[in-house]
mmCIF file of C-alpha atoms and ligand atoms in Angstrom:
data_model
loop_
_atom_site.group_PDB
_atom_site.id
_atom_site.type_symbol
_atom_site.label_atom_id
_atom_site.label_comp_id
_atom_site.label_asym_id
_atom_site.label_seq_id
_atom_site.Cartn_x
_atom_site.Cartn_y
_atom_site.Cartn_z
ATOM 1 C CA UNK A 1 30.715 31.331 23.302
ATOM 2 C CA UNK A 2 27.171 29.828 23.660
ATOM 3 C CA UNK A 3 27.005 26.113 23.709
ATOM 4 C CA UNK A 4 24.224 23.922 22.714
ATOM 5 C CA UNK A 5 23.678 23.037 26.323
ATOM 6 C CA UNK A 6 23.452 26.703 27.513
ATOM 7 C CA UNK A 7 20.255 27.020 25.459
ATOM 8 C CA UNK A 8 16.804 26.208 26.971
ATOM 9 C CA UNK A 9 16.443 23.254 24.840
ATOM 10 C CA UNK A 10 13.855 20.531 25.597
ATOM 11 C CA UNK A 11 15.263 18.165 28.270
ATOM 12 C CA UNK A 12 14.630 15.114 25.994
ATOM 13 C CA UNK A 13 17.099 16.643 23.429
ATOM 14 C CA UNK A 14 19.885 17.518 25.964
ATOM 15 C CA UNK A 15 23.172 15.496 25.348
ATOM 16 C CA UNK A 16 21.850 13.951 21.977
ATOM 17 C CA UNK A 17 23.977 13.712 18.950
ATOM 18 C CA UNK A 18 22.677 14.241 15.426
ATOM 19 C CA UNK A 19 22.706 11.628 12.594
ATOM 20 C CA UNK A 20 26.141 11.855 11.132
ATOM 21 C CA UNK A 21 27.512 9.447 8.515
ATOM 22 C CA UNK A 22 30.738 11.312 7.565
ATOM 23 C CA UNK A 23 30.447 13.293 4.271
ATOM 24 C CA UNK A 24 33.866 13.131 2.960
ATOM 25 C CA UNK A 25 34.962 13.790 -0.556
ATOM 26 C CA UNK A 26 36.741 10.663 -1.790
ATOM 27 C CA UNK A 27 36.924 8.989 -5.272
ATOM 28 C CA UNK A 28 35.024 5.783 -4.159
ATOM 29 C CA UNK A 29 32.069 6.569 -1.777
ATOM 30 C CA UNK A 30 30.428 3.322 -0.592
ATOM 31 C CA UNK A 31 29.134 4.470 2.749
ATOM 32 C CA UNK A 32 25.589 5.476 2.547
ATOM 33 C CA UNK A 33 24.055 2.897 0.141
ATOM 34 C CA UNK A 34 23.490 5.301 -2.699
ATOM 35 C CA UNK A 35 23.295 3.945 -6.252
ATOM 36 C CA UNK A 36 26.633 5.056 -7.388
ATOM 37 C CA UNK A 37 25.854 4.949 -11.143
ATOM 38 C CA UNK A 38 25.206 8.134 -12.775
ATOM 39 C CA UNK A 39 21.905 8.793 -14.376
ATOM 40 C CA UNK A 40 22.091 8.841 -18.211
ATOM 41 C CA UNK A 41 22.233 12.202 -20.058
ATOM 42 C CA UNK A 42 18.913 11.788 -21.937
ATOM 43 C CA UNK A 43 16.986 11.199 -18.733
ATOM 44 C CA UNK A 44 18.732 14.050 -16.983
ATOM 45 C CA UNK A 45 17.794 16.357 -19.820
ATOM 46 C CA UNK A 46 14.194 15.223 -19.630
ATOM 47 C CA UNK A 47 14.231 15.943 -15.871
ATOM 48 C CA UNK A 48 15.706 19.442 -16.674
ATOM 49 C CA UNK A 49 12.984 20.066 -19.089
ATOM 50 C CA UNK A 50 10.365 19.203 -16.659
ATOM 51 C CA UNK A 51 11.861 21.375 -13.945
ATOM 52 C CA UNK A 52 12.179 24.264 -16.445
ATOM 53 C CA UNK A 53 8.506 23.950 -17.424
ATOM 54 C CA UNK A 54 7.516 23.970 -13.746
ATOM 55 C CA UNK A 55 9.427 27.124 -13.107
ATOM 56 C CA UNK A 56 6.754 28.984 -15.027
ATOM 57 C CA UNK A 57 4.547 28.629 -12.060
ATOM 58 C CA UNK A 58 7.196 29.098 -9.446
ATOM 59 C CA UNK A 59 5.525 32.176 -8.095
ATOM 60 C CA UNK A 60 2.564 29.971 -7.098
ATOM 61 C CA UNK A 61 2.610 27.465 -4.192
ATOM 62 C CA UNK A 62 2.970 23.923 -5.463
ATOM 63 C CA UNK A 63 0.067 21.391 -5.727
ATOM 64 C CA UNK A 64 -0.350 20.618 -2.096
ATOM 65 C CA UNK A 65 -1.646 17.171 -2.948
ATOM 66 C CA UNK A 66 1.003 16.351 -5.558
ATOM 67 C CA UNK A 67 -1.612 14.618 -7.613
ATOM 68 C CA UNK A 68 0.295 13.901 -10.766
ATOM 69 C CA UNK A 69 3.227 12.587 -8.693
ATOM 70 C CA UNK A 70 1.028 10.317 -6.613
ATOM 71 C CA UNK A 71 -0.525 8.940 -9.825
ATOM 72 C CA UNK A 72 2.950 8.046 -11.151
ATOM 73 C CA UNK A 73 4.029 6.450 -7.891
ATOM 74 C CA UNK A 74 0.886 4.409 -7.841
ATOM 75 C CA UNK A 75 1.501 3.094 -11.336
ATOM 76 C CA UNK A 76 5.100 2.364 -10.510
ATOM 77 C CA UNK A 77 4.055 0.300 -7.438
ATOM 78 C CA UNK A 78 1.423 -1.779 -9.096
ATOM 79 C CA UNK A 79 -0.438 -4.240 -6.748
ATOM 80 C CA UNK A 80 -3.740 -2.526 -7.582
ATOM 81 C CA UNK A 81 -2.500 0.564 -5.473
ATOM 82 C CA UNK A 82 -4.237 3.832 -6.381
ATOM 83 C CA UNK A 83 -3.062 7.418 -6.018
ATOM 84 C CA UNK A 84 -5.263 7.836 -2.888
ATOM 85 C CA UNK A 85 -3.169 5.118 -1.298
ATOM 86 C CA UNK A 86 0.050 7.011 -1.853
ATOM 87 C CA UNK A 87 1.679 9.737 0.202
ATOM 88 C CA UNK A 88 5.105 11.418 -0.416
ATOM 89 C CA UNK A 89 7.541 13.666 1.362
ATOM 90 C CA UNK A 90 11.120 14.962 1.245
ATOM 91 C CA UNK A 91 12.732 11.574 1.652
ATOM 92 C CA UNK A 92 11.334 8.519 3.477
ATOM 93 C CA UNK A 93 12.908 9.912 6.629
ATOM 94 C CA UNK A 94 10.264 12.679 6.406
ATOM 95 C CA UNK A 95 7.667 10.007 5.841
ATOM 96 C CA UNK A 96 8.891 8.192 9.015
ATOM 97 C CA UNK A 97 8.734 11.534 10.856
ATOM 98 C CA UNK A 98 5.269 12.296 9.758
ATOM 99 C CA UNK A 99 4.157 8.729 10.782
ATOM 100 C CA UNK A 100 5.708 9.469 14.308
ATOM 101 C CA UNK A 101 3.959 12.737 14.538
ATOM 102 C CA UNK A 102 0.584 11.204 13.866
ATOM 103 C CA UNK A 103 0.933 7.907 15.704
ATOM 104 C CA UNK A 104 3.714 8.307 18.090
ATOM 105 C CA UNK A 105 4.511 11.233 20.609
ATOM 106 C CA UNK A 106 4.580 11.554 24.355
ATOM 107 C CA UNK A 107 3.132 8.451 26.147
ATOM 108 C CA UNK A 108 3.358 6.444 23.067
ATOM 109 C CA UNK A 109 5.872 3.664 22.135
ATOM 110 C CA UNK A 110 7.667 2.548 19.020
ATOM 111 C CA UNK A 111 9.408 -0.815 18.561
ATOM 112 C CA UNK A 112 12.067 -2.252 16.220
ATOM 113 C CA UNK A 113 14.618 -5.017 16.055
ATOM 114 C CA UNK A 114 18.304 -4.101 16.514
ATOM 115 C CA UNK A 115 20.542 -3.608 14.859
ATOM 116 C CA UNK A 116 18.410 -1.594 12.484
ATOM 117 C CA UNK A 117 18.251 1.754 10.855
ATOM 118 C CA UNK A 118 19.638 4.537 13.249
ATOM 119 C CA UNK A 119 16.975 7.140 12.198
ATOM 120 C CA UNK A 120 14.239 5.216 13.926
ATOM 121 C CA UNK A 121 15.626 6.020 17.334
ATOM 122 C CA UNK A 122 16.474 9.573 16.332
ATOM 123 C CA UNK A 123 13.029 10.340 15.064
ATOM 124 C CA UNK A 124 11.546 8.683 18.174
ATOM 125 C CA UNK A 125 13.636 11.002 20.322
ATOM 126 C CA UNK A 126 12.796 14.134 18.419
ATOM 127 C CA UNK A 127 8.920 13.400 18.734
ATOM 128 C CA UNK A 128 9.326 12.346 22.358
ATOM 129 C CA UNK A 129 8.234 8.804 21.556
ATOM 130 C CA UNK A 130 9.485 6.003 23.771
ATOM 131 C CA UNK A 131 11.651 3.667 21.759
ATOM 132 C CA UNK A 132 12.330 -0.045 22.391
ATOM 133 C CA UNK A 133 14.738 -2.241 20.347
ATOM 134 C CA UNK A 134 14.566 -5.955 20.677
ATOM 135 C CA UNK A 135 17.789 -7.766 19.585
ATOM 136 C CA UNK A 136 17.627 -9.911 16.545
ATOM 137 C CA UNK A 137 18.312 -13.659 16.477
ATOM 138 C CA UNK A 138 21.449 -15.464 15.200
ATOM 139 C CA UNK A 139 22.795 -13.800 11.903
ATOM 140 C CA UNK A 140 20.539 -10.875 12.564
ATOM 141 C CA UNK A 141 17.322 -12.807 11.404
ATOM 142 C CA UNK A 142 13.911 -12.154 12.803
ATOM 143 C CA UNK A 143 11.142 -14.860 12.863
ATOM 144 C CA UNK A 144 7.392 -15.048 13.682
ATOM 145 C CA UNK A 145 8.022 -16.066 17.360
ATOM 146 C CA UNK A 146 10.474 -13.244 18.142
ATOM 147 C CA UNK A 147 8.328 -10.596 16.545
ATOM 148 C CA UNK A 148 5.034 -11.779 18.049
ATOM 149 C CA UNK A 149 6.505 -12.115 21.540
ATOM 150 C CA UNK A 150 8.067 -8.683 21.316
ATOM 151 C CA UNK A 151 4.828 -7.017 20.307
ATOM 152 C CA UNK A 152 2.777 -8.952 22.997
ATOM 153 C CA UNK A 153 5.370 -7.801 25.631
ATOM 154 C CA UNK A 154 5.924 -4.069 24.702
ATOM 155 C CA UNK A 155 2.424 -3.297 23.197
ATOM 156 C CA UNK A 156 3.965 -0.568 20.834
ATOM 157 C CA UNK A 157 1.963 2.049 18.953
ATOM 158 C CA UNK A 158 4.268 1.835 16.133
ATOM 159 C CA UNK A 159 6.345 -1.094 14.876
ATOM 160 C CA UNK A 160 9.145 -0.638 12.398
ATOM 161 C CA UNK A 161 10.412 -3.558 10.484
ATOM 162 C CA UNK A 162 13.118 -2.697 7.862
ATOM 163 C CA UNK A 163 12.984 -5.261 5.057
ATOM 164 C CA UNK A 164 15.657 -5.872 3.787
ATOM 165 C CA UNK A 165 17.130 -4.500 7.046
ATOM 166 C CA UNK A 166 19.666 -1.891 7.114
ATOM 167 C CA UNK A 167 22.549 -2.207 8.269
ATOM 168 C CA UNK A 168 22.546 -6.072 8.141
ATOM 169 C CA UNK A 169 20.950 -6.589 4.565
ATOM 170 C CA UNK A 170 18.615 -9.310 6.177
ATOM 171 C CA UNK A 171 15.480 -10.031 4.190
ATOM 172 C CA UNK A 172 12.179 -10.526 6.071
ATOM 173 C CA UNK A 173 9.474 -13.017 5.005
ATOM 174 C CA UNK A 174 5.969 -11.982 4.589
ATOM 175 C CA UNK A 175 4.865 -14.553 7.084
ATOM 176 C CA UNK A 176 6.773 -12.408 9.637
ATOM 177 C CA UNK A 177 5.048 -9.175 8.492
ATOM 178 C CA UNK A 178 1.560 -10.835 8.699
ATOM 179 C CA UNK A 179 2.329 -12.165 12.176
ATOM 180 C CA UNK A 180 3.463 -8.708 13.292
ATOM 181 C CA UNK A 181 0.296 -7.130 11.987
ATOM 182 C CA UNK A 182 -1.920 -9.759 13.544
ATOM 183 C CA UNK A 183 -0.123 -9.300 16.968
ATOM 184 C CA UNK A 184 -0.551 -5.428 17.188
ATOM 185 C CA UNK A 185 -3.348 -2.864 17.289
ATOM 186 C CA UNK A 186 -0.680 -0.249 16.462
ATOM 187 C CA UNK A 187 0.652 0.896 13.128
ATOM 188 C CA UNK A 188 3.095 -1.555 11.238
ATOM 189 C CA UNK A 189 5.602 0.278 9.095
ATOM 190 C CA UNK A 190 7.582 -1.970 6.689
ATOM 191 C CA UNK A 191 10.518 0.137 5.535
ATOM 192 C CA UNK A 192 11.282 -1.164 2.026
ATOM 193 C CA UNK A 193 14.033 1.469 1.235
ATOM 194 C CA UNK A 194 15.984 -1.453 -0.470
ATOM 195 C CA UNK A 195 13.073 -3.415 -1.854
ATOM 196 C CA UNK A 196 14.140 -3.003 -5.551
ATOM 197 C CA UNK A 197 17.346 -4.898 -4.891
ATOM 198 C CA UNK A 198 15.533 -7.895 -3.524
ATOM 199 C CA UNK A 199 15.003 -10.807 -5.885
ATOM 200 C CA UNK A 200 12.249 -12.465 -3.715
ATOM 201 C CA UNK A 201 8.698 -11.525 -4.409
ATOM 202 C CA UNK A 202 8.341 -10.397 -0.838
ATOM 203 C CA UNK A 203 7.189 -6.813 -0.857
ATOM 204 C CA UNK A 204 4.640 -6.044 1.815
ATOM 205 C CA UNK A 205 2.729 -4.124 -0.842
ATOM 206 C CA UNK A 206 1.024 -7.460 -1.598
ATOM 207 C CA UNK A 207 -0.412 -7.498 2.002
ATOM 208 C CA UNK A 208 -2.052 -3.972 1.969
ATOM 209 C CA UNK A 209 -5.503 -5.055 0.955
ATOM 210 C CA UNK A 210 -7.643 -5.345 4.051
ATOM 211 C CA UNK A 211 -4.818 -4.189 6.398
ATOM 212 C CA UNK A 212 -5.548 -0.556 7.231
ATOM 213 C CA UNK A 213 -2.770 -0.287 9.838
ATOM 214 C CA UNK A 214 -0.118 -1.553 7.539
ATOM 215 C CA UNK A 215 2.180 1.044 5.938
ATOM 216 C CA UNK A 216 4.843 0.290 3.339
ATOM 217 C CA UNK A 217 7.529 2.927 3.121
ATOM 218 C CA UNK A 218 9.720 3.459 0.123
ATOM 219 C CA UNK A 219 12.187 5.914 -1.430
ATOM 220 C CA UNK A 220 13.723 7.085 -4.609
ATOM 221 C CA UNK A 221 17.142 7.521 -2.713
ATOM 222 C CA UNK A 222 18.640 4.087 -3.290
ATOM 223 C CA UNK A 223 17.712 2.000 -6.410
ATOM 224 C CA UNK A 224 16.439 5.020 -8.339
ATOM 225 C CA UNK A 225 19.785 6.880 -8.032
ATOM 226 C CA UNK A 226 17.890 10.033 -6.818
ATOM 227 C CA UNK A 227 19.052 10.600 -3.183
ATOM 228 C CA UNK A 228 19.710 14.263 -3.807
ATOM 229 C CA UNK A 229 16.203 14.902 -4.999
ATOM 230 C CA UNK A 230 14.736 13.826 -1.569
ATOM 231 C CA UNK A 231 11.675 11.830 -2.397
ATOM 232 C CA UNK A 232 10.254 9.202 -0.267
ATOM 233 C CA UNK A 233 6.724 7.905 -0.112
ATOM 234 C CA UNK A 234 4.417 5.392 1.366
ATOM 235 C CA UNK A 235 1.571 3.097 0.281
ATOM 236 C CA UNK A 236 -1.271 2.406 2.798
ATOM 237 C CA UNK A 237 -4.981 2.758 3.342
ATOM 238 C CA UNK A 238 -6.495 6.207 2.466
ATOM 239 C CA UNK A 239 -7.072 6.913 6.004
ATOM 240 C CA UNK A 240 -3.283 6.814 6.700
ATOM 241 C CA UNK A 241 -2.809 9.386 4.105
ATOM 242 C CA UNK A 242 -5.466 11.517 5.878
ATOM 243 C CA UNK A 243 -3.467 11.234 9.034
ATOM 244 C CA UNK A 244 -0.352 12.479 7.191
ATOM 245 C CA UNK A 245 -2.396 15.546 5.995
ATOM 246 C CA UNK A 246 -2.844 16.448 9.626
ATOM 247 C CA UNK A 247 0.847 16.767 10.464
ATOM 248 C CA UNK A 248 2.578 17.695 7.163
ATOM 249 C CA UNK A 249 3.549 21.275 6.615
ATOM 250 C CA UNK A 250 1.511 22.958 4.022
ATOM 251 C CA UNK A 251 3.115 22.683 0.481
ATOM 252 C CA UNK A 252 5.877 20.503 1.993
ATOM 253 C CA UNK A 253 6.734 19.128 -1.492
ATOM 254 C CA UNK A 254 8.314 21.892 -3.638
ATOM 255 C CA UNK A 255 7.360 22.448 -7.167
ATOM 256 C CA UNK A 256 10.868 21.463 -8.239
ATOM 257 C CA UNK A 257 10.896 18.251 -6.400
ATOM 258 C CA UNK A 258 7.509 17.282 -7.824
ATOM 259 C CA UNK A 259 8.734 18.101 -11.291
ATOM 260 C CA UNK A 260 12.029 16.251 -10.877
ATOM 261 C CA UNK A 261 10.306 13.073 -9.420
ATOM 262 C CA UNK A 262 7.597 13.026 -12.002
ATOM 263 C CA UNK A 263 10.053 13.076 -14.942
ATOM 264 C CA UNK A 264 12.250 10.367 -13.186
ATOM 265 C CA UNK A 265 9.359 8.104 -12.769
ATOM 266 C CA UNK A 266 8.317 8.335 -16.366
ATOM 267 C CA UNK A 267 11.703 6.803 -17.023
ATOM 268 C CA UNK A 268 11.535 4.140 -14.087
ATOM 269 C CA UNK A 269 12.550 1.257 -16.242
ATOM 270 C CA UNK A 270 15.801 2.968 -17.430
ATOM 271 C CA UNK A 271 16.352 4.546 -13.982
ATOM 272 C CA UNK A 272 16.276 1.032 -12.347
ATOM 273 C CA UNK A 273 18.400 -0.597 -15.261
ATOM 274 C CA UNK A 274 21.464 -0.559 -13.022
ATOM 275 C CA UNK A 275 19.778 -2.648 -10.253
ATOM 276 C CA UNK A 276 20.635 -6.056 -11.848
ATOM 277 C CA UNK A 277 24.312 -5.051 -12.117
ATOM 278 C CA UNK A 278 24.318 -3.832 -8.396
ATOM 279 C CA UNK A 279 22.941 -7.149 -7.245
ATOM 280 C CA UNK A 280 25.773 -8.898 -9.179
ATOM 281 C CA UNK A 281 28.295 -6.724 -7.489
ATOM 282 C CA UNK A 282 26.750 -7.302 -4.040
ATOM 283 C CA UNK A 283 26.946 -11.065 -4.603
ATOM 284 C CA UNK A 284 30.543 -10.723 -5.953
ATOM 285 C CA UNK A 285 31.506 -8.663 -2.827
ATOM 286 C CA UNK A 286 29.833 -11.400 -0.621
ATOM 287 C CA UNK A 287 31.738 -14.175 -2.203
ATOM 288 C CA UNK A 288 35.088 -12.182 -2.174
ATOM 289 C CA UNK A 289 34.657 -11.494 1.581
ATOM 290 C CA UNK A 290 34.169 -15.112 2.217
ATOM 291 C CA UNK A 291 37.101 -16.027 0.134
ATOM 292 C CA UNK A 292 39.075 -13.611 2.345
ATOM 293 C CA UNK A 293 38.124 -15.514 5.344
ATOM 294 C CA UNK A 294 35.780 -12.682 6.518
ATOM 295 C CA UNK A 295 32.099 -13.298 7.598
ATOM 296 C CA UNK A 296 29.645 -11.437 5.314
ATOM 297 C CA UNK A 297 25.998 -11.497 6.231
ATOM 298 C CA UNK A 298 23.328 -12.574 3.681
ATOM 299 C CA UNK A 299 21.968 -9.447 1.944
ATOM 300 C CA UNK A 300 19.086 -8.702 -0.173
ATOM 301 C CA UNK A 301 20.034 -4.991 -0.392
ATOM 302 C CA UNK A 302 22.700 -3.005 -2.246
ATOM 303 C CA UNK A 303 25.284 -3.536 0.585
ATOM 304 C CA UNK A 304 26.968 -6.187 2.609
ATOM 305 C CA UNK A 305 27.657 -6.123 6.269
ATOM 306 C CA UNK A 306 30.981 -7.805 6.643
ATOM 307 C CA UNK A 307 31.910 -9.404 9.961
ATOM 308 C CA UNK A 308 35.193 -10.914 11.056
ATOM 309 C CA UNK A 309 37.231 -7.815 10.713
ATOM 310 C CA UNK A 310 39.657 -7.764 13.498
ATOM 311 C CA UNK A 311 39.972 -3.850 13.839
ATOM 312 C CA UNK A 312 37.214 -2.148 11.936
ATOM 313 C CA UNK A 313 38.283 1.392 12.956
ATOM 314 C CA UNK A 314 41.790 0.793 11.430
ATOM 315 C CA UNK A 315 40.495 -0.955 8.270
ATOM 316 C CA UNK A 316 38.156 1.934 7.899
ATOM 317 C CA UNK A 317 40.951 4.384 8.079
ATOM 318 C CA UNK A 318 43.254 2.228 5.884
ATOM 319 C CA UNK A 319 40.484 2.099 3.202
ATOM 320 C CA UNK A 320 39.973 5.935 3.428
ATOM 321 C CA UNK A 321 43.607 6.471 2.961
ATOM 322 C CA UNK A 322 43.234 4.642 -0.291
ATOM 323 C CA UNK A 323 40.263 6.882 -1.276
ATOM 324 C CA UNK A 324 37.593 4.475 -0.387
ATOM 325 C CA UNK A 325 34.934 5.288 2.173
ATOM 326 C CA UNK A 326 32.839 2.614 3.842
ATOM 327 C CA UNK A 327 30.663 2.620 6.919
ATOM 328 C CA UNK A 328 31.545 1.712 10.497
ATOM 329 C CA UNK A 329 28.105 1.286 11.901
ATOM 330 C CA UNK A 330 29.519 0.519 15.406
ATOM 331 C CA UNK A 331 28.717 -3.258 15.296
ATOM 332 C CA UNK A 332 31.882 -4.988 16.754
ATOM 333 C CA UNK A 333 34.201 -6.536 14.008
ATOM 334 C CA UNK A 334 32.090 -5.289 11.041
ATOM 335 C CA UNK A 335 32.004 -2.744 8.337
ATOM 336 C CA UNK A 336 29.188 -2.116 5.968
ATOM 337 C CA UNK A 337 30.082 -1.753 2.239
ATOM 338 C CA UNK A 338 27.773 -0.545 -0.395
ATOM 339 C CA UNK A 339 27.822 -2.345 -3.704
ATOM 340 C CA UNK A 340 28.887 0.238 -6.324
ATOM 341 C CA UNK A 341 29.884 0.010 -9.855
ATOM 342 C CA UNK A 342 31.888 -2.979 -11.120
ATOM 343 C CA UNK A 343 35.130 -0.849 -10.917
ATOM 344 C CA UNK A 344 34.212 0.420 -7.421
ATOM 345 C CA UNK A 345 33.664 -3.113 -6.307
ATOM 346 C CA UNK A 346 36.862 -4.339 -7.769
ATOM 347 C CA UNK A 347 38.750 -1.583 -6.020
ATOM 348 C CA UNK A 348 37.277 -2.249 -2.593
ATOM 349 C CA UNK A 349 37.917 -5.994 -2.963
ATOM 350 C CA UNK A 350 41.443 -5.373 -4.027
ATOM 351 C CA UNK A 351 42.050 -2.927 -1.142
ATOM 352 C CA UNK A 352 40.581 -5.400 1.486
ATOM 353 C CA UNK A 353 42.483 -8.293 -0.073
ATOM 354 C CA UNK A 354 45.653 -6.226 0.408
ATOM 355 C CA UNK A 355 44.869 -5.075 3.826
ATOM 356 C CA UNK A 356 43.447 -8.273 5.343
ATOM 357 C CA UNK A 357 44.384 -11.107 2.912
ATOM 358 C CA UNK A 358 46.746 -13.824 4.087
ATOM 359 C CA UNK A 359 50.286 -12.353 3.963
HETATM 360 C C1 PLP B 1 18.459 5.123 3.165
HETATM 361 C C2 PLP B 1 17.263 4.638 3.920
HETATM 362 C C3 PLP B 1 16.126 5.384 3.923
HETATM 363 C C4 PLP B 1 16.006 6.402 2.924
HETATM 364 O O1 PLP B 1 15.913 7.758 3.424
HETATM 365 P P1 PLP B 1 15.521 8.932 2.493
HETATM 366 O O2 PLP B 1 15.151 9.944 3.417
HETATM 367 O O3 PLP B 1 14.372 8.434 1.632
HETATM 368 O O4 PLP B 1 16.753 9.212 1.623
HETATM 369 C C5 PLP B 1 15.039 4.922 4.542
HETATM 370 N N1 PLP B 1 15.163 3.740 5.333
HETATM 371 C C6 PLP B 1 16.283 3.073 5.417
HETATM 372 C C7 PLP B 1 16.361 1.846 6.293
HETATM 373 C C8 PLP B 1 17.423 3.440 4.730
HETATM 374 O O5 PLP B 1 18.540 2.797 4.849
#
């Protein structure tokens, strides 16, 4: 039998392992930070109608510029952002990949602050971009001094700041983003996948004006409850969008994807109606973990990284045995738990109290 390593694969991919959060079918899946609420029937019907309408032209290639979708995304973002400042792809992972294809590559370097989103290093590997991770401070915070010093030392072509950070939930102040921008001549990507869950008015969208090397990456996979549709996007200077046009595959966003996302965006208020409840569940989870004597980290996202767990692998398995899937991110003594519905949050708190509470 042929093994992967028998193939003449690129040296830089030899021995690598793919992204792999376990996809298990369980009653309560709180492992990949999805919005676990279902989309309401009337919105689903509207999305279906729009997809059905789009099928009339399915013999033709899609609008390569996804003009209508970019208009809707610009309106959704506000901050004076125009359709020409918006670019979209099949998930923000593809957005990141396109950014690496345009601004990274051999002899180029990317920088981020660990622990952070595991896809940054994987995309760096697949594009042969050197990748440096500088450790975060106490409680996984980052500040102006850390970020500025790291950029001055490593002189990266791409800087990735995840805000709020996955997997720690840590918010990042705009002061840090501004300092990072001022310290670099490279591209600064602020990954705001969880921005809608943040109560603070701290989106880097407000910094875009006059900063042509700043990119804000967003997604419909989390707050919008649309992970299966695969729609990520960025807001940036028009020139950044021109760079994306050089590396994207022609017609990369299917007619069906465009139709689904357009319909969803026309209902953005209702689509995001569950966000307030998810925040409440996150805060409830945080307090419950403290009450258990565990060590949750402050989070501005829809998940909580819980520290102080003596044996995370065992607790992960014990939860799974009860039909609850959470994420072991590999940080010692922690598990990451997505804030789900009220019932799901109640279930995970009850299970952890049973497993780890004072006997
Ligand atoms: C979930 C997540 C994304 C979203 O990826 P999609 O490809 O849009 O589903 C991006 N960045 C971070 C940090 C994430 O956690």
